Amino acid sequence: MKWNWGTGLAIGMVSFIAFILYFVITMSVNKKYSYDLVTEEYYAKSMTYQNEIDEETNTYNLEEKITGQKTKEGWLLSFPEELDPEKINGKVFLYRPSNQQLDFDSPIVLSGLNLLIPDKSLVDGRWNITLAWTYENKDFLYKKAIVY
């Protein structure tokens, strides 16, 4: 068989296609390259998005803002002094973008106007904190991305 530029071009194209197919098959079959969706119920969650906007607006309209800081004991969230801590009911949800197994939620248990998320519950890295609470029959929502 005689080698000319057409034969070399055909062999090069077939080799390149085989190379690309190898990577496509490897990425789609290997569990190491599997990534979860950001949320399981994406479309259902998008239907309630206006409620979240209203709740975040309620939080934004407070005279003082919720503050958070890292302490030796964990992450400390401080509610505004204008609120009565006994009237605050809700949940705190911590979402770890890089590992779904580390996500957790718990009821809001205040010590004065402070909420402490214990150090043993958090690992170093990025977290998304979501506080959803009710105060005097009004819903509030606070979202913050932190690096612990």
Coordinates of C-alpha atoms in Angstrom, one line a residue:
M1 CA 0.0 0.0 0.0
K2 CA 1.3 3.4 -0.9
W3 CA 1.3 6.2 1.7
N4 CA 0.2 9.6 0.4
W5 CA -1.1 12.7 2.0
G6 CA -4.8 11.5 1.8
T7 CA -4.0 8.2 3.7
G8 CA -2.1 10.1 6.4
L9 CA -4.9 12.6 6.7
A10 CA -7.5 9.8 7.0
I11 CA -5.5 8.0 9.7
G12 CA -4.9 11.2 11.6
M13 CA -8.6 12.1 11.6
V14 CA -9.6 8.5 12.7
S15 CA -6.9 8.7 15.5
F16 CA -8.2 12.1 16.7
I17 CA -11.9 10.9 16.7
A18 CA -10.8 7.8 18.7
F19 CA -8.9 10.0 21.2
I20 CA -12.0 12.2 21.7
L21 CA -14.3 9.2 22.0
Y22 CA -12.1 7.7 24.7
F23 CA -12.4 10.8 26.9
V24 CA -16.1 11.2 26.3
I25 CA -16.7 7.5 27.3
T26 CA -14.4 7.8 30.3
M27 CA -16.1 10.9 31.6
S28 CA -19.6 9.5 31.2
V29 CA -18.9 6.1 32.8
N30 CA -16.4 6.8 35.6
K31 CA -18.2 7.6 38.9
K32 CA -15.2 9.8 39.9
Y33 CA -16.4 12.4 37.4
S34 CA -20.0 12.4 38.4
Y35 CA -21.4 15.7 39.8
D36 CA -24.7 16.2 41.5
L37 CA -27.2 18.9 40.6
V38 CA -27.2 22.0 42.7
T39 CA -30.7 21.3 43.8
E40 CA -32.8 18.1 43.3
E41 CA -36.1 19.9 42.8
Y42 CA -34.9 22.7 40.5
Y43 CA -38.2 23.4 38.6
A44 CA -40.4 23.2 41.7
K45 CA -38.0 25.5 43.5
S46 CA -38.1 28.1 40.7
M47 CA -41.9 28.4 41.2
T48 CA -41.5 29.7 44.8
Y49 CA -38.7 32.1 43.9
Q50 CA -41.0 35.2 44.2
N51 CA -41.7 34.3 47.9
E52 CA -38.0 34.1 48.5
I53 CA -37.5 37.6 47.0
D54 CA -40.2 39.0 49.3
E55 CA -38.7 37.3 52.3
E56 CA -35.2 38.6 51.5
T57 CA -36.7 42.1 51.0
N58 CA -38.2 41.8 54.5
T59 CA -34.8 41.0 55.9
Y60 CA -33.2 43.8 53.9
N61 CA -35.7 46.3 55.3
L62 CA -34.7 45.7 58.9
E63 CA -32.9 48.6 60.5
E64 CA -29.9 46.5 61.5
K65 CA -28.5 43.7 59.5
I66 CA -27.7 40.2 60.5
T67 CA -24.0 39.8 61.0
G68 CA -21.8 36.7 61.0
Q69 CA -18.3 36.1 62.2
K70 CA -15.9 33.2 62.8
T71 CA -15.1 32.4 66.4
K72 CA -13.3 29.7 68.2
E73 CA -16.6 27.9 68.9
G74 CA -17.9 28.1 65.4
W75 CA -19.8 30.6 63.2
L76 CA -21.7 33.2 65.2
L77 CA -24.7 34.9 63.6
S78 CA -26.1 38.0 65.4
F79 CA -29.7 39.1 64.9
P80 CA -30.7 42.8 65.0
E81 CA -31.4 44.2 68.5
E82 CA -34.8 45.4 67.3
L83 CA -36.1 41.8 67.3
D84 CA -37.4 39.9 70.3
P85 CA -35.5 36.6 70.4
E86 CA -38.4 34.7 71.9
K87 CA -40.6 35.5 68.8
I88 CA -38.1 34.2 66.3
N89 CA -38.9 30.7 64.9
G90 CA -37.3 29.0 61.9
K91 CA -34.5 26.9 60.5
V92 CA -30.9 27.4 59.5
F93 CA -29.7 25.4 56.5
L94 CA -26.0 25.0 55.6
Y95 CA -25.1 24.0 52.1
R96 CA -21.7 22.8 51.1
P97 CA -21.3 23.3 47.3
S98 CA -18.5 20.8 47.0
N99 CA -20.0 17.9 49.0
Q100 CA -23.7 17.2 49.4
Q101 CA -23.0 14.8 52.3
L102 CA -21.9 17.7 54.5
D103 CA -25.2 19.7 54.1
F104 CA -27.4 19.9 57.2
D105 CA -30.2 22.0 58.7
S106 CA -31.3 22.6 62.2
P107 CA -33.9 24.7 64.1
I108 CA -32.9 28.2 65.1
V109 CA -31.9 28.1 68.8
L110 CA -30.9 31.5 70.0
S111 CA -28.8 32.5 72.9
G112 CA -29.9 36.1 73.4
L113 CA -29.8 37.5 69.9
N114 CA -27.0 35.1 68.8
L115 CA -27.1 31.8 66.9
L116 CA -23.9 29.7 67.1
I117 CA -23.2 27.1 64.5
P118 CA -20.7 24.7 66.2
D119 CA -17.2 24.3 64.9
K120 CA -17.6 20.5 64.9
S121 CA -20.4 20.8 62.3
L122 CA -18.3 22.9 59.9
V123 CA -15.2 21.9 57.9
D124 CA -12.9 24.5 56.3
G125 CA -14.1 25.9 53.0
R126 CA -17.0 27.6 51.4
W127 CA -20.5 27.3 52.8
N128 CA -23.9 28.8 51.9
I129 CA -25.9 29.7 54.9
T130 CA -29.7 30.2 54.6
L131 CA -31.8 31.4 57.6
A132 CA -35.5 31.1 57.1
W133 CA -37.5 32.4 60.0
T134 CA -40.8 33.9 61.1
Y135 CA -41.2 36.9 63.3
E136 CA -44.6 38.2 64.3
N137 CA -46.3 36.3 61.4
K138 CA -43.9 37.8 58.8
D139 CA -41.4 35.6 56.9
F140 CA -37.8 36.5 56.6
L141 CA -34.9 35.0 54.6
Y142 CA -31.2 35.6 54.9
K143 CA -28.7 34.0 52.5
K144 CA -24.9 34.4 52.8
A145 CA -21.9 32.6 51.3
I146 CA -19.1 32.3 53.7
V147 CA -15.6 30.8 53.8
Y148 CA -15.0 29.0 57.1

